[in-house]
Short mmCIF file of C-alpha atoms in Angstrom, two decimals:
data_model
loop_
_atom_site.label_atom_id
_atom_site.label_comp_id
_atom_site.label_asym_id
_atom_site.label_seq_id
_atom_site.Cartn_x
_atom_site.Cartn_y
_atom_site.Cartn_z
CA MET B 1 -0.09 0.40 0.20
CA SER B 2 3.69 1.80 -0.22
CA ASN B 3 1.94 4.03 -2.72
CA ILE B 4 -1.20 5.57 -1.02
CA PRO B 5 -1.29 8.84 -0.47
CA ASP B 6 -0.69 9.56 3.98
CA PRO B 7 -3.17 12.65 4.81
CA ILE B 8 -1.43 13.18 7.65
CA LEU B 9 2.07 12.57 7.67
CA GLN B 10 0.92 15.23 4.86
CA GLY B 11 -0.39 17.07 7.34
CA LEU B 12 2.51 17.11 10.02
CA GLN B 13 5.08 18.07 6.65
CA ARG B 14 2.93 21.30 6.54
CA GLY B 15 3.04 22.17 9.70
CA TRP B 16 1.01 21.12 11.85
CA LYS B 17 0.92 21.44 15.14
CA VAL B 18 1.22 18.02 16.98
CA LEU B 19 2.85 17.44 20.45
CA GLY B 20 3.42 14.77 22.39
CA GLY B 21 5.26 11.74 21.86
CA LYS B 22 7.62 11.88 19.11
CA HIS B 23 6.51 14.96 17.91
CA GLY B 24 7.36 16.72 20.00
CA ALA B 25 7.59 17.82 24.24
CA LEU B 26 4.48 19.11 25.90
CA PRO B 27 4.28 22.72 27.08
CA GLU B 28 4.31 23.43 30.66
CA ARG B 29 0.97 25.58 29.77
CA VAL B 30 -1.12 26.22 27.25
CA SER B 31 -4.55 28.97 26.98
CA CYS B 32 -6.90 28.42 23.61
CA ASP B 33 -10.68 29.52 23.57
CA VAL B 34 -12.15 25.49 23.89
CA ALA B 35 -10.20 22.57 24.96
CA ILE B 36 -11.09 19.26 23.17
CA ILE B 37 -11.01 16.41 26.04
CA GLY B 38 -10.97 13.15 23.16
CA SER B 39 -10.22 12.88 19.15
CA GLY B 40 -13.03 10.17 18.49
CA ALA B 41 -16.90 10.64 16.90
CA GLY B 42 -17.81 13.42 18.75
CA ALA B 43 -14.48 15.75 19.11
CA GLY B 44 -13.92 14.95 15.53
CA ILE B 45 -17.52 17.24 14.21
CA THR B 46 -16.81 19.50 17.10
CA ALA B 47 -13.29 19.91 16.62
CA GLU B 48 -14.72 21.01 12.91
CA LEU B 49 -17.48 23.22 13.83
CA LEU B 50 -15.97 25.22 16.24
CA THR B 51 -12.52 26.16 14.01
CA LYS B 52 -14.24 26.85 11.42
CA ALA B 53 -16.70 29.56 13.90
CA GLY B 54 -13.02 31.20 14.35
CA LEU B 55 -12.32 29.18 17.49
CA ASN B 56 -9.23 27.92 18.86
CA VAL B 57 -8.81 25.15 19.91
CA VAL B 58 -6.46 22.38 21.45
CA ILE B 59 -7.39 18.35 21.48
CA VAL B 60 -6.29 16.34 23.91
CA GLU B 61 -6.07 12.59 23.76
CA GLU B 62 -4.22 9.89 25.46
CA GLY B 63 -3.44 8.04 22.89
CA PRO B 64 -0.75 7.50 20.29
CA LEU B 65 -1.33 9.90 16.48
CA LYS B 66 -1.17 6.85 14.28
CA SER B 67 -2.09 7.00 9.98
CA SER B 68 -2.76 4.61 7.10
CA THR B 69 1.67 3.87 6.43
CA ASP B 70 0.98 2.01 10.61
CA PHE B 71 -1.59 0.54 9.41
CA LYS B 72 -0.33 -3.37 7.80
CA GLN B 73 -3.58 -5.04 9.14
CA LEU B 74 -1.33 -6.85 11.33
CA GLU B 75 -3.23 -7.98 14.75
CA PRO B 76 -1.49 -7.89 17.12
CA GLU B 77 0.31 -4.87 16.55
CA ALA B 78 -3.09 -3.34 15.91
CA TYR B 79 -4.69 -4.19 19.68
CA ALA B 80 -2.13 -2.82 20.91
CA SER B 81 -1.82 -0.06 19.45
CA LEU B 82 -5.14 1.07 18.54
CA TYR B 83 -7.21 -0.33 21.44
CA GLN B 84 -8.14 0.22 25.13
CA GLU B 85 -5.54 -1.66 27.07
CA ASN B 86 -4.75 -3.63 24.80
CA ALA B 87 -7.70 -5.19 22.71
CA GLY B 88 -8.83 -6.29 26.79
CA ARG B 89 -10.80 -4.46 28.41
CA LYS B 90 -13.12 -5.65 30.94
CA THR B 91 -15.69 -5.38 33.28
CA LYS B 92 -15.22 -5.66 37.54
CA ASP B 93 -15.98 -9.75 36.89
CA LYS B 94 -14.41 -9.73 34.12
CA GLY B 95 -17.90 -10.96 32.34
CA ILE B 96 -17.45 -8.70 29.58
CA THR B 97 -14.55 -8.46 27.26
CA ILE B 98 -14.94 -4.44 25.50
CA LEU B 99 -13.30 -3.10 22.70
CA GLN B 100 -12.45 0.52 22.31
CA GLY B 101 -10.36 2.72 20.10
CA ARG B 102 -7.35 4.59 21.98
CA SER B 103 -5.92 6.63 19.52
CA VAL B 104 -6.17 9.46 17.40
CA GLY B 105 -9.53 8.95 16.17
CA GLY B 106 -10.94 6.55 19.00
CA THR B 107 -12.79 4.49 17.63
CA THR B 108 -13.94 5.25 14.40
CA THR B 109 -10.49 4.60 13.35
CA VAL B 110 -11.45 1.26 14.46
CA ASN B 111 -14.74 0.15 13.91
CA TRP B 112 -16.30 -2.00 11.54
CA THR B 113 -18.09 0.85 9.41
CA SER B 114 -20.69 0.52 9.92
CA SER B 115 -23.42 2.99 10.66
CA PHE B 116 -27.01 3.98 11.68
CA ARG B 117 -29.64 6.89 12.75
CA THR B 118 -30.51 6.18 16.14
CA PRO B 119 -33.52 4.38 15.72
CA PRO B 120 -37.25 6.76 16.54
CA GLU B 121 -38.80 3.83 19.07
CA THR B 122 -35.60 4.37 21.02
CA LEU B 123 -36.01 8.45 20.78
CA LYS B 124 -38.98 8.12 21.24
CA PHE B 125 -37.82 6.49 24.88
CA TRP B 126 -36.13 9.73 25.75
CA GLN B 127 -38.81 12.11 24.36
CA ASP B 128 -41.03 10.21 27.52
CA GLN B 129 -39.08 8.69 29.75
CA PHE B 130 -35.75 11.88 29.83
CA GLY B 131 -38.43 14.40 29.10
CA LEU B 132 -35.39 15.54 25.47
CA LYS B 133 -39.02 16.76 23.82
CA ASP B 134 -36.51 18.02 21.47
CA PHE B 135 -34.96 14.25 20.18
CA SER B 136 -37.54 13.11 17.88
CA VAL B 137 -36.93 12.15 14.11
CA GLU B 138 -38.09 14.89 11.91
CA ALA B 139 -34.81 17.32 14.81
CA LEU B 140 -32.13 15.13 14.32
CA ALA B 141 -33.02 15.04 10.81
CA PRO B 142 -30.98 17.64 9.42
CA TYR B 143 -27.79 17.20 11.10
CA PHE B 144 -28.16 13.66 10.46
CA GLN B 145 -28.33 14.14 6.45
CA GLN B 146 -25.34 16.60 7.25
CA VAL B 147 -22.59 14.37 8.35
CA GLN B 148 -24.09 11.60 5.88
CA THR B 149 -22.99 13.60 3.62
CA ARG B 150 -19.98 14.93 5.13
CA LEU B 151 -18.96 10.87 5.87
CA ASN B 152 -20.06 9.73 2.16
CA ILE B 153 -22.41 6.89 4.64
CA GLU B 154 -24.44 5.25 1.99
CA PRO B 155 -25.43 1.23 1.45
CA TRP B 156 -23.33 -0.55 0.69
CA ALA B 157 -23.37 -1.13 -2.90
CA VAL B 158 -21.02 -3.80 -3.17
CA ALA B 159 -21.97 -7.41 -3.29
CA PRO B 160 -22.13 -8.99 0.34
CA ASN B 161 -19.24 -11.28 0.97
CA GLU B 162 -20.32 -15.05 2.09
CA ASN B 163 -20.58 -14.18 5.12
CA ASN B 164 -22.64 -11.72 5.66
CA GLU B 165 -24.34 -13.65 2.63
CA LEU B 166 -25.24 -16.28 4.81
CA LEU B 167 -27.10 -14.19 6.78
CA ARG B 168 -29.24 -12.57 4.53
CA ARG B 169 -29.73 -16.43 3.31
CA GLY B 170 -30.79 -18.42 6.60
CA ALA B 171 -32.93 -14.96 6.96
CA ALA B 172 -34.99 -15.42 3.99
CA LYS B 173 -35.02 -18.70 4.22
CA LEU B 174 -37.17 -18.24 7.24
CA GLY B 175 -39.28 -14.90 5.97
CA ILE B 176 -36.60 -12.27 8.14
CA LYS B 177 -35.94 -9.82 6.80
CA ALA B 178 -32.89 -8.21 6.52
CA GLU B 179 -31.44 -5.71 4.70
CA VAL B 180 -27.85 -4.00 3.50
CA ILE B 181 -25.56 -1.86 5.80
CA PRO B 182 -24.98 1.71 6.36
CA ARG B 183 -21.35 2.54 5.57
CA ASN B 184 -18.67 5.27 6.14
CA VAL B 185 -16.55 4.97 3.18
CA LYS B 186 -15.32 6.01 -0.34
CA GLY B 187 -13.40 3.97 -2.39
CA CYS B 188 -13.03 1.05 -0.13
CA TYR B 189 -10.62 -1.76 -1.12
CA ASN B 190 -13.71 -4.54 0.61
CA LEU B 191 -10.15 -5.45 1.95
CA GLY B 192 -11.55 -6.90 5.39
CA SER B 193 -9.72 -4.55 7.75
CA CYS B 194 -10.74 -1.84 9.33
CA GLY B 195 -10.89 -3.23 13.00
CA MET B 196 -6.95 -2.82 12.40
CA GLY B 197 -7.07 0.84 11.39
CA CYS B 198 -8.20 1.76 7.17
CA PRO B 199 -4.75 1.19 5.83
CA THR B 200 -6.32 2.67 2.08
CA ASN B 201 -8.16 5.80 3.78
CA ALA B 202 -11.24 4.89 2.56
CA LYS B 203 -12.16 5.00 6.23
CA GLN B 204 -14.25 8.32 6.78
CA SER B 205 -12.57 8.34 10.58
CA MET B 206 -12.51 11.04 12.00
CA LEU B 207 -8.87 10.40 12.10
CA VAL B 208 -9.08 11.87 8.07
CA THR B 209 -11.68 14.31 7.39
CA THR B 210 -12.38 16.32 10.68
CA LEU B 211 -9.51 16.29 13.00
CA PRO B 212 -7.57 17.48 9.43
CA PHE B 213 -9.34 20.31 8.82
CA ALA B 214 -9.91 21.14 11.93
CA LEU B 215 -5.57 20.95 11.84
CA ASP B 216 -5.39 22.98 8.55
CA ARG B 217 -7.24 26.01 10.78
CA GLY B 218 -4.91 25.91 13.83
CA ALA B 219 -6.05 23.54 15.61
CA THR B 220 -3.11 22.37 17.86
CA LEU B 221 -3.38 18.52 19.03
CA LEU B 222 -1.55 16.95 21.80
CA VAL B 223 -1.08 12.75 22.06
CA GLU B 224 0.21 10.94 24.04
CA THR B 225 -1.25 13.19 26.71
CA ARG B 226 -3.36 11.89 30.08
CA VAL B 227 -6.38 14.88 31.54
CA GLU B 228 -5.45 13.37 35.17
CA LYS B 229 -7.94 15.77 36.12
CA MET B 230 -10.40 19.02 36.00
CA VAL B 231 -9.77 22.03 38.20
CA ILE B 232 -13.26 23.14 38.95
CA GLU B 233 -13.75 26.76 40.47
CA GLY B 234 -16.99 26.70 41.56
CA SER B 235 -19.47 25.96 38.78
CA ARG B 236 -16.10 26.05 36.31
CA VAL B 237 -13.69 24.43 34.44
CA THR B 238 -11.14 26.19 35.25
CA ALA B 239 -8.14 24.64 33.69
CA LEU B 240 -7.35 20.70 33.00
CA GLN B 241 -4.14 18.76 34.24
CA CYS B 242 -2.91 16.63 31.72
CA ILE B 243 0.31 14.55 31.55
CA ALA B 244 2.79 12.74 29.08
CA VAL B 245 1.97 8.83 28.53
CA LYS B 246 3.32 6.28 26.89
CA PRO B 247 1.81 4.24 23.59
CA ASN B 248 0.67 1.85 26.42
CA ALA B 249 -1.24 4.74 28.73
CA ALA B 250 2.14 4.29 31.73
CA PRO B 251 3.14 7.98 32.51
CA ALA B 252 5.48 9.66 30.39
CA HIS B 253 7.54 11.07 33.76
CA PRO B 254 6.16 9.38 36.91
CA GLY B 255 5.70 12.03 38.94
CA GLY B 256 7.11 14.72 37.16
CA ALA B 257 5.78 17.10 34.63
CA VAL B 258 2.20 18.48 34.18
CA THR B 259 0.73 20.34 30.90
CA THR B 260 -1.22 22.51 32.80
CA VAL B 261 -4.99 23.55 29.64
CA VAL B 262 -6.66 26.61 30.37
CA ALA B 263 -9.66 27.67 28.49
CA ARG B 264 -12.45 29.17 27.89
CA HIS B 265 -14.50 26.45 27.56
CA VAL B 266 -14.20 22.46 28.11
CA VAL B 267 -15.78 19.82 25.61
CA LEU B 268 -15.72 16.80 27.71
CA ALA B 269 -15.42 13.22 24.51
CA GLY B 270 -13.33 11.15 26.16
CA GLY B 271 -16.04 8.07 25.03
CA ALA B 272 -18.97 6.03 27.99
CA ILE B 273 -16.36 5.05 30.47
CA ASN B 274 -13.57 7.29 30.53
CA SER B 275 -15.57 10.83 30.19
CA PRO B 276 -17.40 9.26 33.38
CA ALA B 277 -13.58 8.35 35.06
CA LEU B 278 -12.86 11.73 34.32
CA LEU B 279 -15.52 14.10 35.69
CA MET B 280 -15.11 11.47 39.33
CA ARG B 281 -11.38 11.81 39.51
CA SER B 282 -11.98 15.73 39.34
CA LYS B 283 -14.56 14.79 42.14
CA ALA B 284 -17.24 17.24 39.82
CA PRO B 285 -20.34 18.26 41.29
CA ASP B 286 -22.67 14.87 41.25
CA PRO B 287 -25.87 16.04 43.23
CA HIS B 288 -28.18 13.08 42.21
CA GLN B 289 -25.87 10.78 42.14
CA ARG B 290 -26.58 9.91 37.98
CA LEU B 291 -22.42 10.02 37.18
CA GLY B 292 -21.01 7.16 36.04
CA SER B 293 -24.82 5.16 36.73
CA ARG B 294 -27.05 3.84 33.86
CA THR B 295 -23.39 3.10 31.85
CA PHE B 296 -25.05 0.56 29.20
CA LEU B 297 -23.44 -1.87 26.35
CA HIS B 298 -24.95 -3.67 23.74
CA PRO B 299 -24.31 -7.15 25.17
CA VAL B 300 -23.05 -8.84 22.13
CA ALA B 301 -23.52 -13.20 22.48
CA ILE B 302 -22.66 -15.08 19.47
CA THR B 303 -23.45 -18.70 17.87
CA THR B 304 -19.83 -19.38 15.93
CA ALA B 305 -21.54 -22.37 12.30
CA VAL B 306 -18.85 -24.65 10.52
CA MET B 307 -19.70 -24.46 6.76
CA ALA B 308 -20.11 -26.92 4.46
CA GLU B 309 -18.36 -24.61 1.89
CA PRO B 310 -15.20 -21.49 2.84
CA VAL B 311 -16.29 -18.91 4.13
CA GLN B 312 -13.74 -16.81 4.69
CA ALA B 313 -14.31 -14.55 6.91
CA TRP B 314 -11.70 -12.59 7.39
CA THR B 315 -12.12 -11.05 3.97
CA GLY B 316 -15.00 -8.02 2.52
CA ALA B 317 -16.94 -5.65 3.72
CA PRO B 318 -17.06 -6.79 7.42
CA GLN B 319 -20.71 -5.81 8.02
CA SER B 320 -22.67 -5.07 5.45
CA ILE B 321 -25.40 -7.50 5.97
CA TYR B 322 -28.50 -6.54 8.72
CA SER B 323 -31.20 -8.64 10.64
CA ASP B 324 -33.47 -6.11 12.58
CA HIS B 325 -36.64 -8.63 12.53
CA PHE B 326 -35.65 -9.72 17.07
CA MET B 327 -35.62 -5.46 17.34
CA HIS B 328 -38.45 -4.80 15.92
CA THR B 329 -41.16 -7.85 16.61
CA GLN B 330 -40.94 -6.53 21.17
CA PRO B 331 -42.10 -3.84 22.70
CA VAL B 332 -38.97 -1.32 24.60
CA ASP B 333 -40.82 -2.42 27.23
CA GLY B 334 -40.23 -6.34 27.03
CA PRO B 335 -38.31 -8.77 26.74
CA ILE B 336 -34.93 -7.56 26.13
CA ALA B 337 -34.09 -6.71 22.06
CA PHE B 338 -31.28 -8.02 19.70
CA LYS B 339 -30.02 -6.59 16.79
CA LEU B 340 -28.01 -9.54 14.02
CA GLU B 341 -24.60 -8.14 12.45
CA VAL B 342 -21.95 -10.73 11.49
CA ALA B 343 -18.41 -10.92 12.83
CA PRO B 344 -15.50 -10.22 10.50
CA LEU B 345 -13.24 -12.99 11.81
CA HIS B 346 -9.44 -12.34 11.42
CA PRO B 347 -7.01 -15.05 13.78
CA VAL B 348 -6.84 -14.37 16.87
CA PHE B 349 -10.17 -12.43 16.80
CA PHE B 350 -10.99 -15.30 16.28
CA GLY B 351 -9.33 -18.02 18.40
CA ALA B 352 -10.38 -15.29 21.90
CA ASN B 353 -14.20 -16.33 20.93
CA LEU B 354 -13.97 -20.15 19.75
CA PRO B 355 -15.25 -21.71 22.41
CA GLY B 356 -14.25 -24.87 24.79
CA PHE B 357 -9.90 -25.54 24.52
CA GLY B 358 -7.55 -27.96 24.77
CA GLU B 359 -8.00 -30.63 21.69
CA SER B 360 -11.31 -29.34 20.99
CA GLN B 361 -10.79 -25.99 20.26
CA ALA B 362 -8.12 -26.33 18.30
CA ALA B 363 -9.97 -29.09 16.71
CA LEU B 364 -12.48 -25.70 15.59
CA PHE B 365 -9.79 -23.62 14.92
CA ARG B 366 -8.91 -26.12 11.41
CA GLN B 367 -12.31 -25.30 10.84
CA TYR B 368 -11.37 -21.12 10.65
CA PRO B 369 -11.87 -20.98 7.28
CA ASN B 370 -15.39 -22.46 6.88
CA ALA B 371 -16.72 -20.92 9.99
CA HIS B 372 -19.31 -18.29 10.40
CA VAL B 373 -20.07 -15.96 13.90
CA THR B 374 -23.90 -14.28 14.06
CA LEU B 375 -23.72 -11.13 16.61
CA ALA B 376 -26.73 -10.93 18.45
CA LEU B 377 -26.57 -6.99 19.56
CA MET B 378 -29.08 -6.63 23.10
CA ARG B 379 -30.78 -3.79 23.56
CA ASP B 380 -30.12 -2.61 27.83
CA GLY B 381 -31.82 0.15 29.06
CA PHE B 382 -35.16 0.31 28.32
CA HIS B 383 -36.81 -2.64 31.12
CA PRO B 384 -36.68 -1.91 35.35
CA GLN B 385 -34.46 -5.10 34.62
CA SER B 386 -32.24 -3.55 32.24
CA VAL B 387 -29.94 -1.24 34.24
CA GLY B 388 -26.36 -1.45 32.87
CA GLY B 389 -23.30 -0.95 34.50
CA LYS B 390 -21.31 2.36 36.56
CA VAL B 391 -18.78 3.68 35.64
CA GLU B 392 -15.72 3.02 38.62
CA LEU B 393 -12.24 4.22 39.68
CA ARG B 394 -9.31 1.51 40.73
CA SER B 395 -6.92 2.49 43.49
CA ASP B 396 -4.49 4.56 40.93
CA GLY B 397 -7.63 6.11 38.92
CA SER B 398 -8.06 4.29 36.43
CA PRO B 399 -11.63 3.46 35.17
CA LEU B 400 -13.76 -0.04 35.98
CA LEU B 401 -17.02 -0.70 34.15
CA ASP B 402 -19.01 -2.74 37.01
CA TYR B 403 -21.59 -4.66 34.99
CA PRO B 404 -23.12 -7.59 36.32
CA LEU B 405 -24.70 -9.92 32.93
CA THR B 406 -28.80 -9.63 34.48
CA ASP B 407 -30.88 -12.79 34.11
CA TYR B 408 -33.00 -10.60 32.44
CA VAL B 409 -29.87 -10.07 29.77
CA LEU B 410 -28.82 -13.69 30.14
CA GLU B 411 -32.01 -15.28 29.35
CA GLY B 412 -32.33 -13.09 25.86
CA ALA B 413 -28.46 -14.09 24.88
CA ARG B 414 -30.08 -17.85 24.75
CA ARG B 415 -33.13 -16.70 22.40
CA ALA B 416 -30.37 -14.67 21.17
CA MET B 417 -28.31 -17.89 20.41
CA LEU B 418 -31.80 -20.23 19.60
CA ALA B 419 -31.93 -17.32 16.41
CA MET B 420 -28.50 -16.96 15.55
CA ALA B 421 -28.19 -20.97 15.03
CA GLN B 422 -31.81 -21.81 13.58
CA ILE B 423 -30.66 -19.49 11.20
CA GLN B 424 -27.10 -20.18 10.16
CA PHE B 425 -29.08 -24.42 10.06
CA GLU B 426 -30.91 -22.46 7.46
CA ALA B 427 -27.35 -20.86 6.25
CA GLY B 428 -26.01 -24.55 5.92
CA ALA B 429 -24.60 -25.08 8.28
CA ARG B 430 -22.47 -28.97 9.50
CA MET B 431 -22.36 -27.61 13.13
CA VAL B 432 -23.61 -24.84 15.52
CA TYR B 433 -21.51 -24.27 18.22
CA PRO B 434 -23.32 -21.61 20.74
CA GLY B 435 -21.18 -19.55 23.37
CA HIS B 436 -21.50 -20.50 25.67
CA GLU B 437 -18.89 -22.30 28.16
CA LEU B 438 -20.16 -25.64 28.47
CA ALA B 439 -21.67 -25.82 24.59
CA ARG B 440 -20.57 -28.66 22.44
CA GLY B 441 -21.03 -28.43 18.55
CA THR B 442 -23.87 -30.34 17.84
CA SER B 443 -25.35 -31.15 13.62
CA THR B 444 -28.75 -30.24 13.45
CA TRP B 445 -31.13 -28.17 14.59
CA ALA B 446 -33.36 -29.77 17.31
CA GLU B 447 -30.28 -31.01 18.73
CA THR B 448 -28.70 -27.40 18.91
CA LYS B 449 -32.15 -26.14 20.22
CA ALA B 450 -32.79 -28.32 22.69
CA ALA B 451 -29.24 -28.03 23.67
CA ILE B 452 -28.75 -24.31 23.55
CA GLU B 453 -32.52 -24.52 26.17
CA ALA B 454 -31.01 -26.09 28.76
CA LEU B 455 -27.65 -24.25 29.26
CA PRO B 456 -27.67 -22.23 32.19
CA MET B 457 -27.46 -18.74 31.56
CA LYS B 458 -24.71 -17.42 33.99
CA PRO B 459 -21.48 -14.21 33.89
CA LEU B 460 -18.32 -16.67 32.27
CA LEU B 461 -20.48 -19.32 31.88
CA THR B 462 -22.21 -17.38 28.87
CA ARG B 463 -19.88 -15.46 26.37
CA ILE B 464 -20.14 -12.19 26.15
CA GLY B 465 -18.94 -9.29 24.49
CA SER B 466 -19.14 -5.59 23.57
CA ALA B 467 -18.18 -2.38 21.01
CA HIS B 468 -20.93 0.31 21.92
CA VAL B 469 -20.79 1.91 25.23
CA MET B 470 -23.07 4.50 26.14
CA GLY B 471 -24.50 5.55 29.16
CA GLY B 472 -22.93 7.53 32.05
CA CYS B 473 -23.11 10.98 31.61
CA GLY B 474 -26.77 10.57 30.68
CA MET B 475 -29.26 13.48 29.07
CA ALA B 476 -32.06 14.68 30.88
CA ALA B 477 -34.34 17.67 30.51
CA ASP B 478 -34.18 17.51 34.83
CA GLU B 479 -30.98 17.89 36.00
CA LYS B 480 -32.29 14.43 38.80
CA ALA B 481 -32.75 12.72 36.34
CA GLY B 482 -28.97 13.26 33.91
CA VAL B 483 -25.63 14.64 34.31
CA THR B 484 -25.73 16.66 30.34
CA ARG B 485 -28.84 19.06 29.75
CA PRO B 486 -30.63 18.01 26.67
CA ASP B 487 -28.84 21.37 24.73
CA GLY B 488 -25.21 19.08 25.85
CA GLN B 489 -24.04 21.13 28.72
CA HIS B 490 -23.06 20.18 32.50
CA TRP B 491 -25.32 20.70 34.67
CA GLN B 492 -23.58 22.04 37.46
CA LEU B 493 -20.27 24.00 35.33
CA GLU B 494 -21.38 26.52 32.52
CA ASN B 495 -18.91 26.20 30.59
CA LEU B 496 -18.60 22.18 30.35
CA SER B 497 -19.94 20.48 27.78
CA ILE B 498 -20.44 16.73 26.94
CA HIS B 499 -20.21 15.90 23.11
CA ASP B 500 -19.65 11.78 22.96
CA GLY B 501 -21.47 8.55 23.58
CA SER B 502 -21.73 8.83 27.72
CA ILE B 503 -24.61 11.42 27.05
CA PHE B 504 -27.31 9.21 25.35
CA PRO B 505 -29.92 7.62 28.42
CA THR B 506 -29.33 4.26 27.33
CA SER B 507 -28.14 2.22 24.28
CA ILE B 508 -29.30 3.11 21.25
CA GLY B 509 -30.43 -0.10 19.67
CA ALA B 510 -28.32 -0.15 16.09
CA ASN B 511 -23.45 0.16 16.23
CA PRO B 512 -23.90 3.98 18.02
CA GLN B 513 -21.30 6.14 15.79
CA LEU B 514 -24.00 8.12 13.26
CA SER B 515 -25.96 8.57 16.57
CA ILE B 516 -22.93 10.20 18.30
CA TYR B 517 -22.13 11.46 15.13
CA GLY B 518 -25.10 13.20 14.28
CA THR B 519 -26.47 14.26 17.89
CA VAL B 520 -23.15 15.74 18.76
CA ASN B 521 -23.52 17.82 15.40
CA ARG B 522 -26.13 19.42 15.81
CA LEU B 523 -25.23 20.27 20.25
CA ALA B 524 -21.87 21.50 18.48
CA GLN B 525 -23.18 23.80 16.33
CA GLY B 526 -25.56 25.08 19.33
CA LEU B 527 -21.83 25.19 21.13
CA ALA B 528 -20.52 27.17 18.59
CA LYS B 529 -23.78 30.04 18.02
CA ARG B 530 -23.74 29.74 21.86
CA LEU B 531 -19.34 31.05 21.71
CA THR B 532 -19.54 33.52 18.60
CA SER B 533 -22.83 34.28 17.94
CA LYS B 534 -22.25 32.70 14.31
CA GLU B 535 -23.98 30.17 11.97
CA VAL B 536 -22.46 27.14 10.85
CA ALA B 537 -22.65 23.73 9.78
CA LEU B 538 -20.63 20.62 8.47
CA ALA B 539 -18.30 20.69 5.73
#
């Protein structure tokens, strides 16, 4: 891929103001109009709009600056350099593995590009339960459209790879509707390595779109720089105290220099888990004990099938077909609903999610070319027994998510496994392995159905993962019900806005990147107008 231009290297050559790590020592003090903490979906949209309004912006990112030149399609390198905790972030009881990005561009640099608007039933629930009257399909539509144009989000026009086609084929035989996924790509090579960073710059992540826009307009980017705490005086954030960190997140100079960032306004966009944790470390006001609570995942259940013919699930667009049949057939306050998608399978990812151990696991790994993994993204946060998790702090101040897997969620996982297994058999599976430590492969739908129904659905036995984290700084029209106002401002801190997935009152019920883009587009336009009196929109 050496003949493909690298827009990040080109920008650095043009004189972008980037400091930290190999880009130069951090200054002792920085002053600006707006400091943005994080560089993912919410941060990137905000940075473009605020620099367009003429504001002096500093972006502070804990992770390194990596670009297409660095993306070698090698899992060990990618997971170590682009993900939180080396792609090993887990919940408190180790029951759920969480994939979150940790580099410039955040999770947008490593996600699989699936882009969905916030479902109408989710918005309706927010309106009814959290007083977010302005969060309607009609009110958000223009902001979503602006983002979709800016990031080239369109239904994937290329025929699905066999991995995705199996989901469509099996669902069709059962009369279940499956549709094409919109993706944020331009000139995609259809390589399938989206989760390791795009080596061709086709993925329209924040890394190659909004952040370069902001840097070209004078923004400063501090990388390998962690905001340890906000200095809070009364109702204002007066400074950010930052330290240099190594690429592995360890302090670069333990007990050493602190960089102070002073800003007229602060935008917190570190992502759910990290954003609540920073507010906790800073002892931010939390009079109603909402901070860090109602943090939601889409808990993901899986089934692995061995197909009669090769699938080669490592190649082609990772996700291009989905089904919301089991989302639409459940009332929002009924049994947990779920969205069906498939997983791209690269060797390390596949091996980490295989059931069993020892020779049985090795035997299944030898079926790798024929393997097919279906995912069920469960919509959490809409039921009295669906309260999500809570962000806590470890003794060193790092975040930890306590996310008990309740019977409500685990019974949803059972129903999801049944649905996925049936679809896989209809698509031609020879064997299906439910994602459960006590499960064994079975060769017929009847046998598999009986086995899944008999499984004890318990944490740690049931394999659950997630790549979608939301909540912890939830929006609400009443300060007693949330951390964040409907306009994105913190309820108690007048110069702090929160622009990331942590503001969602529940999980979305769909891959959340476009929900973050669209919502933050609206919030950031409003913030730009409050700070400058200027009307701005995405380029």
